Short mmCIF file of C-alpha atoms and ligand atoms in Angstrom, two decimals:
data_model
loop_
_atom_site.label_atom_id
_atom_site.label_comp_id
_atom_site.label_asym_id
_atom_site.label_seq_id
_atom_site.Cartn_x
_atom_site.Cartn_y
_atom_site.Cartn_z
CA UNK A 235 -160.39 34.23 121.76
CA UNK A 236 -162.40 32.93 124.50
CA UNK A 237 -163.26 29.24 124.24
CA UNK A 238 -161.23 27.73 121.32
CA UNK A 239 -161.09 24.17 120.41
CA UNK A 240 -158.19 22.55 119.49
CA UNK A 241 -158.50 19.84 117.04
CA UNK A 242 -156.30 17.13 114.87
CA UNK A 243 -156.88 17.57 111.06
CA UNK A 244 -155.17 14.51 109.92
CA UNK A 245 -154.13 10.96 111.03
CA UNK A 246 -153.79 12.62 114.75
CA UNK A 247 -150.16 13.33 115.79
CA UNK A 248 -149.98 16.70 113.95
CA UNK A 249 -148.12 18.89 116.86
CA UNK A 250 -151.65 19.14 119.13
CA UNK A 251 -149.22 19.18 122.27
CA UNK A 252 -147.01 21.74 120.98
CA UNK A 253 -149.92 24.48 119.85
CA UNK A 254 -151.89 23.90 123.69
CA UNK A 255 -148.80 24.55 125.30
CA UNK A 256 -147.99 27.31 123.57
CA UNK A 257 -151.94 28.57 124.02
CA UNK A 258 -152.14 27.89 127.12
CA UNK A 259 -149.62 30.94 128.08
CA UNK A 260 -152.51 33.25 127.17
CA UNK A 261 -155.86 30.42 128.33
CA UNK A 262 -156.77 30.15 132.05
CA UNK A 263 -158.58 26.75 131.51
CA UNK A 264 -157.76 24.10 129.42
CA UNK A 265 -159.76 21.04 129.08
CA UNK A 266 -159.04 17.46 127.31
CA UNK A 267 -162.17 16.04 125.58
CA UNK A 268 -161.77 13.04 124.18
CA UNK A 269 -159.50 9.45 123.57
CA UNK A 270 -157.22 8.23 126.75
CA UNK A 271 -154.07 6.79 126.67
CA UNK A 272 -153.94 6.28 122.86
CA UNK A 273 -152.92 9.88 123.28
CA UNK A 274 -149.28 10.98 123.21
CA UNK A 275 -148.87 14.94 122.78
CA UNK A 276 -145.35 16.10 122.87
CA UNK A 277 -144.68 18.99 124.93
CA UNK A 278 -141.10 20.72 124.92
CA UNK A 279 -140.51 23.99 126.93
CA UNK A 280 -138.48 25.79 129.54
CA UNK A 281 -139.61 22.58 131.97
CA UNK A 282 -137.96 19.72 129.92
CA UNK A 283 -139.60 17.42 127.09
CA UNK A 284 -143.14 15.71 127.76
CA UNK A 285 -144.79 12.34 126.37
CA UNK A 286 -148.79 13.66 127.61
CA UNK A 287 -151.10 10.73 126.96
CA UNK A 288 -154.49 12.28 129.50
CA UNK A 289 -153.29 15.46 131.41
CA UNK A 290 -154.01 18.25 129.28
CA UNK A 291 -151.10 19.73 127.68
CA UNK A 292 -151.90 23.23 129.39
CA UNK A 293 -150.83 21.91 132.81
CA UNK A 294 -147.63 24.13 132.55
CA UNK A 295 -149.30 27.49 132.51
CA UNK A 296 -153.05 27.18 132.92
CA UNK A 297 -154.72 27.94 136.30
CA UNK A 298 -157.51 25.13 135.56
CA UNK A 299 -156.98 21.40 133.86
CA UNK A 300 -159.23 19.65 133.19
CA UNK A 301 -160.21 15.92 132.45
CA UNK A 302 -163.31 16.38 130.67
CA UNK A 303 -166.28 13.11 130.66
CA UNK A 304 -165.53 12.38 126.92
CA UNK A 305 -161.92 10.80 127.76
CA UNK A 306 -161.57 7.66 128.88
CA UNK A 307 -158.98 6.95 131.87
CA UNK A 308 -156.11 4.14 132.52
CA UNK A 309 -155.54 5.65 135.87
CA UNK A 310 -152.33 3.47 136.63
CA UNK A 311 -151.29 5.85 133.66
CA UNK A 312 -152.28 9.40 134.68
CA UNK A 313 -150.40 8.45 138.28
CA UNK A 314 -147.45 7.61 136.33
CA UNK A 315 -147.93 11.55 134.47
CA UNK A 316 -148.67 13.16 137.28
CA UNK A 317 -145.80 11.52 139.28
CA UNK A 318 -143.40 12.45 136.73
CA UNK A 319 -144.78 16.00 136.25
CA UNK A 320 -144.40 16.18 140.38
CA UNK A 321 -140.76 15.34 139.86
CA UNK A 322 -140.38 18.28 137.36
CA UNK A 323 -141.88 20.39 139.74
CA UNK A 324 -144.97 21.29 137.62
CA UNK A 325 -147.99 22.17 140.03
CA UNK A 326 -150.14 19.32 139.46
CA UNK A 327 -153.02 20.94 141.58
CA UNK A 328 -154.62 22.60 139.19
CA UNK A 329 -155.41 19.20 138.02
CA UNK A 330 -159.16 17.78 138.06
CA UNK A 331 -160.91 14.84 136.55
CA UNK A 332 -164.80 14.73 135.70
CA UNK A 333 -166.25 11.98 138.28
CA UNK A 334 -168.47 11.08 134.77
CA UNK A 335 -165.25 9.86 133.15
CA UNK A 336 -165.03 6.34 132.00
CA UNK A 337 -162.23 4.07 133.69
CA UNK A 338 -160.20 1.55 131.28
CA UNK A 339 -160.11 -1.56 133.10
CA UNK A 340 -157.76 -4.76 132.60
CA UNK A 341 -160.20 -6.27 131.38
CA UNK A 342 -160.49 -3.69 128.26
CA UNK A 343 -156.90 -4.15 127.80
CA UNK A 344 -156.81 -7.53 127.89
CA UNK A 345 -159.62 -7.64 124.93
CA UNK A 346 -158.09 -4.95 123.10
CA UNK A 347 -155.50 -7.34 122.79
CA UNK A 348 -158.12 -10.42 122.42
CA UNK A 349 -159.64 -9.00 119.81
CA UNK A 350 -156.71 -7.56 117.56
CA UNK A 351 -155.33 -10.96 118.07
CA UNK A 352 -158.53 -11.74 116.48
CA UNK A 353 -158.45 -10.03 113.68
CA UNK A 354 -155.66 -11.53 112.26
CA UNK A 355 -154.75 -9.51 108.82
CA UNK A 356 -157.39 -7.21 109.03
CA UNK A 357 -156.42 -6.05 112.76
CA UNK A 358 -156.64 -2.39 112.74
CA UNK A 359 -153.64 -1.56 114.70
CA UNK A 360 -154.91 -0.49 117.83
CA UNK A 361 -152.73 1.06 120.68
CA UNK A 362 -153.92 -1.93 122.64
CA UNK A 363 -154.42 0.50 125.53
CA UNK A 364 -158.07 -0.96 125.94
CA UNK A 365 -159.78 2.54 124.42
CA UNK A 366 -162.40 0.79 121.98
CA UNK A 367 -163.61 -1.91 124.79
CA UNK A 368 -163.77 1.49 127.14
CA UNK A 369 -166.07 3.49 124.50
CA UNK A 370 -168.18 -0.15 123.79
CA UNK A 371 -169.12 -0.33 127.63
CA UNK A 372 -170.16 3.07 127.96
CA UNK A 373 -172.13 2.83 124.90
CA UNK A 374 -173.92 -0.34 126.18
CA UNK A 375 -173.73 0.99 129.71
CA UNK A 376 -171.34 -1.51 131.65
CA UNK A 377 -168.76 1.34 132.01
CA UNK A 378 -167.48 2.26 135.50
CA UNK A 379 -166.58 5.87 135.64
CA UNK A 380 -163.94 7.78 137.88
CA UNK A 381 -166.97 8.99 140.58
CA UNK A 382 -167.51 5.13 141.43
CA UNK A 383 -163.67 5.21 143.13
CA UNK A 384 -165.23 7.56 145.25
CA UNK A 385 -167.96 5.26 147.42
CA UNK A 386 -166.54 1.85 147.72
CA UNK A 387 -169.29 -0.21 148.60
CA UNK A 388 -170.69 1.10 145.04
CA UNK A 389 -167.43 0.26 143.37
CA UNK A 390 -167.65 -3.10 144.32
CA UNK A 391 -171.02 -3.95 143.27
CA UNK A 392 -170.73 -2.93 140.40
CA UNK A 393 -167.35 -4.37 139.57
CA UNK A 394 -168.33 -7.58 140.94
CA UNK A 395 -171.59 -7.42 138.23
CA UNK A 396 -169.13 -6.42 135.02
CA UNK A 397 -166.49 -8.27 135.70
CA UNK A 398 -168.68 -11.58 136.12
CA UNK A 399 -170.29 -10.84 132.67
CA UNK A 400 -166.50 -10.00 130.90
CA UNK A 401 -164.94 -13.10 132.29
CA UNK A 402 -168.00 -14.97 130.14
CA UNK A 403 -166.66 -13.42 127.47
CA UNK A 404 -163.16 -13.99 128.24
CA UNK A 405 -163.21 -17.35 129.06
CA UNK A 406 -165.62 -18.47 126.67
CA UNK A 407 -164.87 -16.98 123.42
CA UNK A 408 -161.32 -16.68 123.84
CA UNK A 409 -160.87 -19.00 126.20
CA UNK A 410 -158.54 -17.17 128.00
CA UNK A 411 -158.14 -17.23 132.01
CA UNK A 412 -160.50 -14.99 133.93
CA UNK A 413 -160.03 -11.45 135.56
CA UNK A 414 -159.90 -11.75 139.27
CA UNK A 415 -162.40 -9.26 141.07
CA UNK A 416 -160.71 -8.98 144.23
CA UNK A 417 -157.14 -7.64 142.63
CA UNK A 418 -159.02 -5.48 140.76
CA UNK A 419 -161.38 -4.03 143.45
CA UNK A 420 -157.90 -3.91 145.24
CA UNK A 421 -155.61 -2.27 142.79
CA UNK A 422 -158.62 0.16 141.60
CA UNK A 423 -159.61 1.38 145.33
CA UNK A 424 -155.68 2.32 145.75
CA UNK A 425 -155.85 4.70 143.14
CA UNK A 426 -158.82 6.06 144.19
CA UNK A 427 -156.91 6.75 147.19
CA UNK A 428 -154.31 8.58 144.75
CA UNK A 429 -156.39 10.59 142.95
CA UNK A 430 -160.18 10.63 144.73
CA UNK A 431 -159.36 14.57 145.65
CA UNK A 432 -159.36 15.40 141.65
CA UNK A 433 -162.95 13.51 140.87
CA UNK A 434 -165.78 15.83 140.95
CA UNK A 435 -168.35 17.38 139.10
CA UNK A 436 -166.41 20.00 135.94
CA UNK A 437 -169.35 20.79 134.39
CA UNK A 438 -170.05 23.97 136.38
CA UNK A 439 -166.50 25.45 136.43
CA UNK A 440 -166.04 24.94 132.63
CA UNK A 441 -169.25 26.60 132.16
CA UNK A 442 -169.24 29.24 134.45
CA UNK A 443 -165.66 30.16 132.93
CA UNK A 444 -167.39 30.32 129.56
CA UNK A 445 -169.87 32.64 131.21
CA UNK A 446 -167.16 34.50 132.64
CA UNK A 447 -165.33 35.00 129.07
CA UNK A 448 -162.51 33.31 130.45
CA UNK A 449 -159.97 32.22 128.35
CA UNK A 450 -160.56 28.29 127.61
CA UNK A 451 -158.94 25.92 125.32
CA UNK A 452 -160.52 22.56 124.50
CA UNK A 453 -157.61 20.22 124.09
CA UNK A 454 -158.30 17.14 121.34
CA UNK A 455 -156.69 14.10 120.86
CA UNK A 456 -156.38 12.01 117.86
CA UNK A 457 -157.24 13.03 114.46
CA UNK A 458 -160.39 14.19 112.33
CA UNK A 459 -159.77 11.60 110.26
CA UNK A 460 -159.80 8.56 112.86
CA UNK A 461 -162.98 10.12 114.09
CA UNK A 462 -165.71 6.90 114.37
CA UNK A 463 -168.16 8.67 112.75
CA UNK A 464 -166.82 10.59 110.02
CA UNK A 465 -163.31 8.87 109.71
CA UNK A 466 -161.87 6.20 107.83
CA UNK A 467 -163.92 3.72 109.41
CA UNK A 468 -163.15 1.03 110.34
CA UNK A 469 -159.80 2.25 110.75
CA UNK A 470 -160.67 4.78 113.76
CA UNK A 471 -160.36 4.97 116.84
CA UNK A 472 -163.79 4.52 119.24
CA UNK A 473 -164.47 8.49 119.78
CA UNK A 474 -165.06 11.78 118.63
CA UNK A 475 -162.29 13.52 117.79
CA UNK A 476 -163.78 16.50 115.89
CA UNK A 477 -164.83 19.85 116.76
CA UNK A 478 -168.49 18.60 117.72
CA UNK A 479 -166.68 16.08 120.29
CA UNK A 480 -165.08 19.17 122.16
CA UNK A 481 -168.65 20.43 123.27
CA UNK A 482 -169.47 16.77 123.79
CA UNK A 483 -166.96 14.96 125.69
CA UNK A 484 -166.20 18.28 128.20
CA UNK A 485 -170.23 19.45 128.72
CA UNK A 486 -169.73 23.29 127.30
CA UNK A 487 -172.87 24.16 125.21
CA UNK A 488 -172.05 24.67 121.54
CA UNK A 489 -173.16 28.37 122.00
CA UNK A 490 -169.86 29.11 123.90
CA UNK A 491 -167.47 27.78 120.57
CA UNK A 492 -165.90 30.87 119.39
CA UNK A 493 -162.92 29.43 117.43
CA UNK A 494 -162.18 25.94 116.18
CA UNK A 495 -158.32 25.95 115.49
CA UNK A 496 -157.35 22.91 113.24
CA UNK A 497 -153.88 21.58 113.63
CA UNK A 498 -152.08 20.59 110.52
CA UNK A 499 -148.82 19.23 109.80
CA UNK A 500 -147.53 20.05 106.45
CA UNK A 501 -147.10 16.58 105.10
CA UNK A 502 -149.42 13.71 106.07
CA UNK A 503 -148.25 10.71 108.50
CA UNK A 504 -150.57 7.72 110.50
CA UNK A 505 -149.74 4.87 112.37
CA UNK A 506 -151.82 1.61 112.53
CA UNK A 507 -153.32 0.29 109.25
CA UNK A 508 -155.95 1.56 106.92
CA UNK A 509 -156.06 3.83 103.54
CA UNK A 510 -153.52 6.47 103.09
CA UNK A 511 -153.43 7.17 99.41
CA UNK A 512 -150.68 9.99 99.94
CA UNK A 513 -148.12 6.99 101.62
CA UNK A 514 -144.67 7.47 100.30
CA UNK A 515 -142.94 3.72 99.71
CA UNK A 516 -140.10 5.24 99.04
CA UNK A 517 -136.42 7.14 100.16
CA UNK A 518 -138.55 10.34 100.31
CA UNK A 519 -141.22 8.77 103.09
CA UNK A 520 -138.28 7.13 104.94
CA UNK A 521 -136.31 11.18 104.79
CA UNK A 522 -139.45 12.37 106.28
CA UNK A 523 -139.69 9.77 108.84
CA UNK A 524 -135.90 9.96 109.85
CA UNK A 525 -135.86 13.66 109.81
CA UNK A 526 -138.93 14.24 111.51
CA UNK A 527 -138.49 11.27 113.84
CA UNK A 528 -142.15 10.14 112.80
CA UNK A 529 -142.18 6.99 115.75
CA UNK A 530 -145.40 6.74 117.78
CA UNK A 531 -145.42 8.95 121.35
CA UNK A 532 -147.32 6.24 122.86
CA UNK A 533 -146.31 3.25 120.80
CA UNK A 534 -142.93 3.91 119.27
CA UNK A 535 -144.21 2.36 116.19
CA UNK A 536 -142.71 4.06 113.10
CA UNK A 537 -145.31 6.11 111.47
CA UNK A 538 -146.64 5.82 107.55
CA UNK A 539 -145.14 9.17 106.01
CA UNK A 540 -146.78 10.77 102.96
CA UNK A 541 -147.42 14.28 100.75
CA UNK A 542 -150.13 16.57 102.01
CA UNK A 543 -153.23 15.34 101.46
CA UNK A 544 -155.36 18.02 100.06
CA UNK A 545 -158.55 16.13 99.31
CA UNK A 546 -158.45 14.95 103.27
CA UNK A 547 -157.37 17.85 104.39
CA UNK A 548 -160.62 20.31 102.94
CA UNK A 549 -162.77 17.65 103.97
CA UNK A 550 -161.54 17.62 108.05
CA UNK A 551 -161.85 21.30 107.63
CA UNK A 552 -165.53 21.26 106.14
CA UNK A 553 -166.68 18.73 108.87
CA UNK A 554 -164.88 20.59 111.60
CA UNK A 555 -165.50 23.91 110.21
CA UNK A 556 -162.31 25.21 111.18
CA UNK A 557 -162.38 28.89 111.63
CA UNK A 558 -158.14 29.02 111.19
CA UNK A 559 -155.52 26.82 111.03
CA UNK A 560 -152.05 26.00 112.49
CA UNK A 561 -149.96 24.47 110.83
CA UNK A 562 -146.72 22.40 112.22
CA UNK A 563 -143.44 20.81 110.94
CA UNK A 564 -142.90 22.87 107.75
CA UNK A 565 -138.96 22.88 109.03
CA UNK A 566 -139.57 18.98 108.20
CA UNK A 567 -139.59 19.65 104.55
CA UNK A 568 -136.76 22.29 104.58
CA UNK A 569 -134.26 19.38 102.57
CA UNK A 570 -136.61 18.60 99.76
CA UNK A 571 -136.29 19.79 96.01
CA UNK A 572 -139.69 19.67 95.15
CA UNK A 573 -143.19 18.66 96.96
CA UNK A 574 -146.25 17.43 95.79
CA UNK A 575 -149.73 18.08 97.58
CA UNK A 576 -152.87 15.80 96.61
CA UNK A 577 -155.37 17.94 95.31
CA UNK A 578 -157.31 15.31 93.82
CA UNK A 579 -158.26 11.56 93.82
CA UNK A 580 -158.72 9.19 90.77
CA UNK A 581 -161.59 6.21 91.17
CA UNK A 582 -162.28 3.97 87.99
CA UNK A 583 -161.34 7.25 86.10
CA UNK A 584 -163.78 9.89 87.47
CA UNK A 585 -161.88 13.19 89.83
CA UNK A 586 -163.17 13.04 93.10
CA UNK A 587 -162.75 16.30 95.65
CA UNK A 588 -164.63 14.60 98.88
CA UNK A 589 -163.11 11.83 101.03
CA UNK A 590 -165.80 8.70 100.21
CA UNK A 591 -166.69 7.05 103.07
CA UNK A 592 -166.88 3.67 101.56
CA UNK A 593 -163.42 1.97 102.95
CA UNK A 594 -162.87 -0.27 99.80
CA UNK A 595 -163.26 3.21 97.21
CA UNK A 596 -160.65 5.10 99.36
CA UNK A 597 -158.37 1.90 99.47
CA UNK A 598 -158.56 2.42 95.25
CA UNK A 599 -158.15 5.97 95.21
CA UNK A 600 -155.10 7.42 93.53
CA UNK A 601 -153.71 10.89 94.51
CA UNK A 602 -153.54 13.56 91.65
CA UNK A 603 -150.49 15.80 92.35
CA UNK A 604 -149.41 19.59 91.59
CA UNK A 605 -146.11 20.27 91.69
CA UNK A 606 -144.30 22.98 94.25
CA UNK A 607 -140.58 24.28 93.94
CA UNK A 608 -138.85 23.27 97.86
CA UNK A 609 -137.16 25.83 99.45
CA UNK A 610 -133.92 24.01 100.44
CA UNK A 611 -133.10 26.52 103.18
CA UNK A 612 -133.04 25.28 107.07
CA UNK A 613 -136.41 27.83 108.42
CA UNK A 614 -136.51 26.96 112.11
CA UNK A 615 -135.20 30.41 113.09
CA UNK A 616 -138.21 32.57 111.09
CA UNK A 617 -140.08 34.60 113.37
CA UNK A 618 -142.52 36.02 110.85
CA UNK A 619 -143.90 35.30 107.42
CA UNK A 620 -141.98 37.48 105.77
CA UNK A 621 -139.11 35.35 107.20
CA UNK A 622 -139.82 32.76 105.31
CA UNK A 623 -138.42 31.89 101.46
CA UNK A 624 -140.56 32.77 99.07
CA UNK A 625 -141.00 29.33 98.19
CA UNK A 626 -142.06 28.38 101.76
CA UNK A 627 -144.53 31.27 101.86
CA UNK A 628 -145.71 30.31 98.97
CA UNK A 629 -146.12 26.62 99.83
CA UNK A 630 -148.56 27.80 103.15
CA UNK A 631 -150.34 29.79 101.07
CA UNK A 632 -151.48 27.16 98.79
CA UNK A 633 -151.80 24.80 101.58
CA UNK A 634 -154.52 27.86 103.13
CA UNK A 635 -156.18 27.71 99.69
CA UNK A 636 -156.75 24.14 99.61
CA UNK A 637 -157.84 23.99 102.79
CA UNK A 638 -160.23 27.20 102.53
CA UNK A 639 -159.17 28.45 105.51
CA UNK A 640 -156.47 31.38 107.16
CA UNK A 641 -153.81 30.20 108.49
CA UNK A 642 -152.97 31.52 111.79
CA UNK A 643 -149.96 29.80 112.85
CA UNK A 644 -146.84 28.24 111.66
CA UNK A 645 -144.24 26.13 113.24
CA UNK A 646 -141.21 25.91 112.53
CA UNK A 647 -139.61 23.20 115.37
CA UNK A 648 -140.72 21.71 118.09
CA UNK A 649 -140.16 24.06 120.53
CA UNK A 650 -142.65 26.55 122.06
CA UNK A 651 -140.31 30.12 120.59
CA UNK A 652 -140.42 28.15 117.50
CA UNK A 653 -143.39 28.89 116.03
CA UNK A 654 -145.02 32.00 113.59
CA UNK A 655 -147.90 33.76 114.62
CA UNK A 656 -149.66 34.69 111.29
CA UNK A 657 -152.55 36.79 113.62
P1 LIG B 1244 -149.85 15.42 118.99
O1 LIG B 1244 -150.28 14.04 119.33
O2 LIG B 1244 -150.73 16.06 117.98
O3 LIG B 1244 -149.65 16.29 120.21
O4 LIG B 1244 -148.42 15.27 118.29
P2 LIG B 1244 -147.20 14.35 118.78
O5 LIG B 1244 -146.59 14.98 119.97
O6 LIG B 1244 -147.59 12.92 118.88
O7 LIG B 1244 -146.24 14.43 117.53
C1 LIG B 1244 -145.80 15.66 117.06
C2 LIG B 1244 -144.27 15.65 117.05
O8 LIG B 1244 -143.81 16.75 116.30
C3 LIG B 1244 -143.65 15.79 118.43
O9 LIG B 1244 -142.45 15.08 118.46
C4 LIG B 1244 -143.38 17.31 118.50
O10 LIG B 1244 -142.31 17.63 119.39
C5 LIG B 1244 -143.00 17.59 117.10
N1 LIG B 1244 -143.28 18.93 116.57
C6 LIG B 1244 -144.35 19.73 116.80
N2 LIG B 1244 -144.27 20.84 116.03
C7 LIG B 1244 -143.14 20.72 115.32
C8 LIG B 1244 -142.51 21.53 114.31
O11 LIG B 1244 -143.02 22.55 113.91
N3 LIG B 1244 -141.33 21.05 113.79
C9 LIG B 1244 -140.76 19.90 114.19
N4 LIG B 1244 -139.62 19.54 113.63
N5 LIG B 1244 -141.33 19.12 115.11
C10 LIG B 1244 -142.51 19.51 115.66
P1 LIG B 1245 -152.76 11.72 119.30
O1 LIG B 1245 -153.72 12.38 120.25
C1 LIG B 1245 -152.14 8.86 116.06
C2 LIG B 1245 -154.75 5.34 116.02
C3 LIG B 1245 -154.08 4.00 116.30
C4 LIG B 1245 -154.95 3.08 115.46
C5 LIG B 1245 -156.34 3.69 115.63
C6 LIG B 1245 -157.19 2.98 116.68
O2 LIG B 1245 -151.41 11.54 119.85
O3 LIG B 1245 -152.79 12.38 117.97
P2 LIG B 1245 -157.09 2.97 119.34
O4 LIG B 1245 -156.02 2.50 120.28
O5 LIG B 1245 -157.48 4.39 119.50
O6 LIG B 1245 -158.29 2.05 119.34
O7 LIG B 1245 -156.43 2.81 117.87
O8 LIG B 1245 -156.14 5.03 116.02
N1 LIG B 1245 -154.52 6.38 117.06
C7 LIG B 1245 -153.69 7.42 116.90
N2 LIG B 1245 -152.85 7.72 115.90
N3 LIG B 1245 -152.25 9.68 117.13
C8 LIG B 1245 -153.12 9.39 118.13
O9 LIG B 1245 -153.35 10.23 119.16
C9 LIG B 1245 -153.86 8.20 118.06
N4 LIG B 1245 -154.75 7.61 118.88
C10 LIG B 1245 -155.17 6.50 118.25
O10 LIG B 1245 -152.74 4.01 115.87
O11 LIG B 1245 -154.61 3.21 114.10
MG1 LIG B 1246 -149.48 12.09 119.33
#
């Protein structure tokens, strides 16, 4: 393995955290690619439990960490992370952050917040951490990215020029109060005080450690399926979260891919609105959620529990082209009798196979279900396959069939030691 990405096959939250940190023993680089603070990837190990919403979740063993340009940055928040990660003791200098990075502003927050407001019943449940009005400035080129901290005089100039156009907005269509430039300018140049001595140009050390075959991982965030492109759009978040977005949003050719690891969990779960046709309504969804304590990292909002997915779940992997799988909180299911995985969807009577991308047509869709026996036995302490029940081995292996792809990890708990490695 020399540069793997790491990606989210579902709703995002499927254990992305847990697998880096446990690669990251082995990777010398690790690099986060896309989203910002929307982000929270759990880490538990030897150093205590960690909420990680934009320092790579390799910061605990990997010589290199890396913020790559596709993320976009709340620094107020990374200060907070890397403060608390000082206070641990973790070595936060191996820490650096691409100077092409976007910034989130207040002002993105604030219409994050604007425009959810706005969108009354149809609001599409945001994190309201300011991540789609990031990604619509850089798209239309108002962004301010990290390297601006570094020359004042260019900060403020350019500040002064967005701000002045966002308070139009602000004031005028929601005719809220205006951002102040001069807090801003103030509050922004202290933390590019804080962290000026991480900004600089990655693009040459991630590629020369490519060259190098040194060991990188490419750390995503979210999920294939809130990807803005090929997700359940509207209800996605504003970048790329698939395997294409590694290369994108951290500036490593394509060439240098060698493995694309897609992270599953073995039931489905998302937070926010939008379809879900595997949602559980019922005392089964709310035993998932309880057991598995499905409540946002970021948000602590509880999270929509459901079956496996199949349908989804061959579709992330054909758009991703996932070369193996891990897969993550099988222990979760350890209490149930029996468990049902989509393997098909039902629209105005015709079988469908493919996620559709039309919104209203997945809203319709009704999941067809096979049956599985449960293995009612508690599995966190397997250490191979073969430790497994039968039933549980049995369960992976269909999951692996449906998804048309080995699997090449399982875990078992949360912890790092509590995970199989399949090869
Ligand atoms: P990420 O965003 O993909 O990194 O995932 P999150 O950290 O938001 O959510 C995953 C949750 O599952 C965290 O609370 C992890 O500690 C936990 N977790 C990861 N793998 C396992 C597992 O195999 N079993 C159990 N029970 N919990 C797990
Ligand atoms: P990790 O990396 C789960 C969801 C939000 C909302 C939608 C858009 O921890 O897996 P945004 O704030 O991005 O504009 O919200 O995307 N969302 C996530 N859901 N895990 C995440 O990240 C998420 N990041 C965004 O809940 O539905
Ligand atoms: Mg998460």
């Amino acid at each position: 393995m020399a540069v793997t990405a790491v990606i989210g096959a579902q709703w995002g939250d499927e254990g992305k955290g847990k697998i880096v940190d446990l690669l990251a023993e082995k990777a010398k680089v690790v690099v986060r690619f896309a989203g910002g603070d929307n982000a929270g990837h759990t880490v538990i190990n030897k150093y205590g439990k960690f909420a990680l919403h934009l320092v790579p979740s390799g910061i605990f063993s990997a010589s290199d960490c890396i913020i790559g340009h596709g993320v976009v940055l709340n620094p107020e928040i990374l200060i907070h992370e890397l403060d608390n990660l000082e206070k641990h003791h973790i070595d936060i200098s191996r820490l650096s952050i691409s100077d092409r990075a976007h910034l989130i502003m207040p002002y993105h927050i604030l219409m994050d917040g604007l425009e959810e407001d706005a969108r009354g019943g149809s609001a599409i449940g945001t994190t309201r951490r300011g991540i789609g009005p990031a990604y619509s400035d850089k798209a239309a080129r108002l962004g301010i990215r990290a390297g601006d901290l570094l020359d004042k005089k260019v900060f403020y100039d350019r500040l002064k020029s967005v701000v002045e156009y966002k308070n139009a907005i602000i004031t005028k269509v929601y005719n809220h109060k205006p951002c102040s430039v001069d807090e801003i300018y103030k509050t922004y140049c202290a933390y590019g005080d804080r962290l000026g001595h991480y900004i600089c140009d990655v693009t040459q050390k991630i590629e020369n450690a490519a060259l190098n075959d040194v060991e990188i991982l490419l750390e995503g965030a979210q999920g294939s399926l809130l990807d803005n492109d090929l997700g359940t759009y509207p209800y996605t978040t504003s970048s790329c979260s698939l395997a294409a977005g590694a290369c994108l949003g951290s500036g490593l050719s394509p060439k240098h891919l060698d493995n694309i690891l897609g992270i599953y969990k073995a039931y489905t779960s998302r937070v926010g609105a939008g379809p879900m046709p595997t949602e559980l309504h019922d005392a089964i969804g709310e035993s998932i959620r309880e057991k598995a304590h499905e409540y946002g990292t970021t948000t602590g909002r509880p999270r929509r529990c459901g079956w496996f997915d199949g349908v989804a779940a061959r579709y992330s992997s054909r758009i991703n082209g996932f070369t193996t799988f891990a897969l993550t909180r099988l222990d979760v299911l350890d209490e149930l009798k029996t468990l049902k995985i989509c393997t098909a969807y039902k629209l105005n009577g015709k079988t469908l196979d493919r996620l559709p991308a039309s919104i209203t047509d997945l809203m319709k869709c009704e999941p067809v279900y096979e049956e599985m026996p449960g293995w009612m036995t508690d599995i966190t302490k397997s250490k191979k396959l073969a430790d497994l029940p039968p039933a549980a081995r049995r369960y992976v292996e269909r999951l692996a069939q449906i998804i048309d792809c080995p699997v090449s990890l399982v875990s078992v708990g949360p912890d790092r030691s509590e995970t199989i490695f399949v090869k």
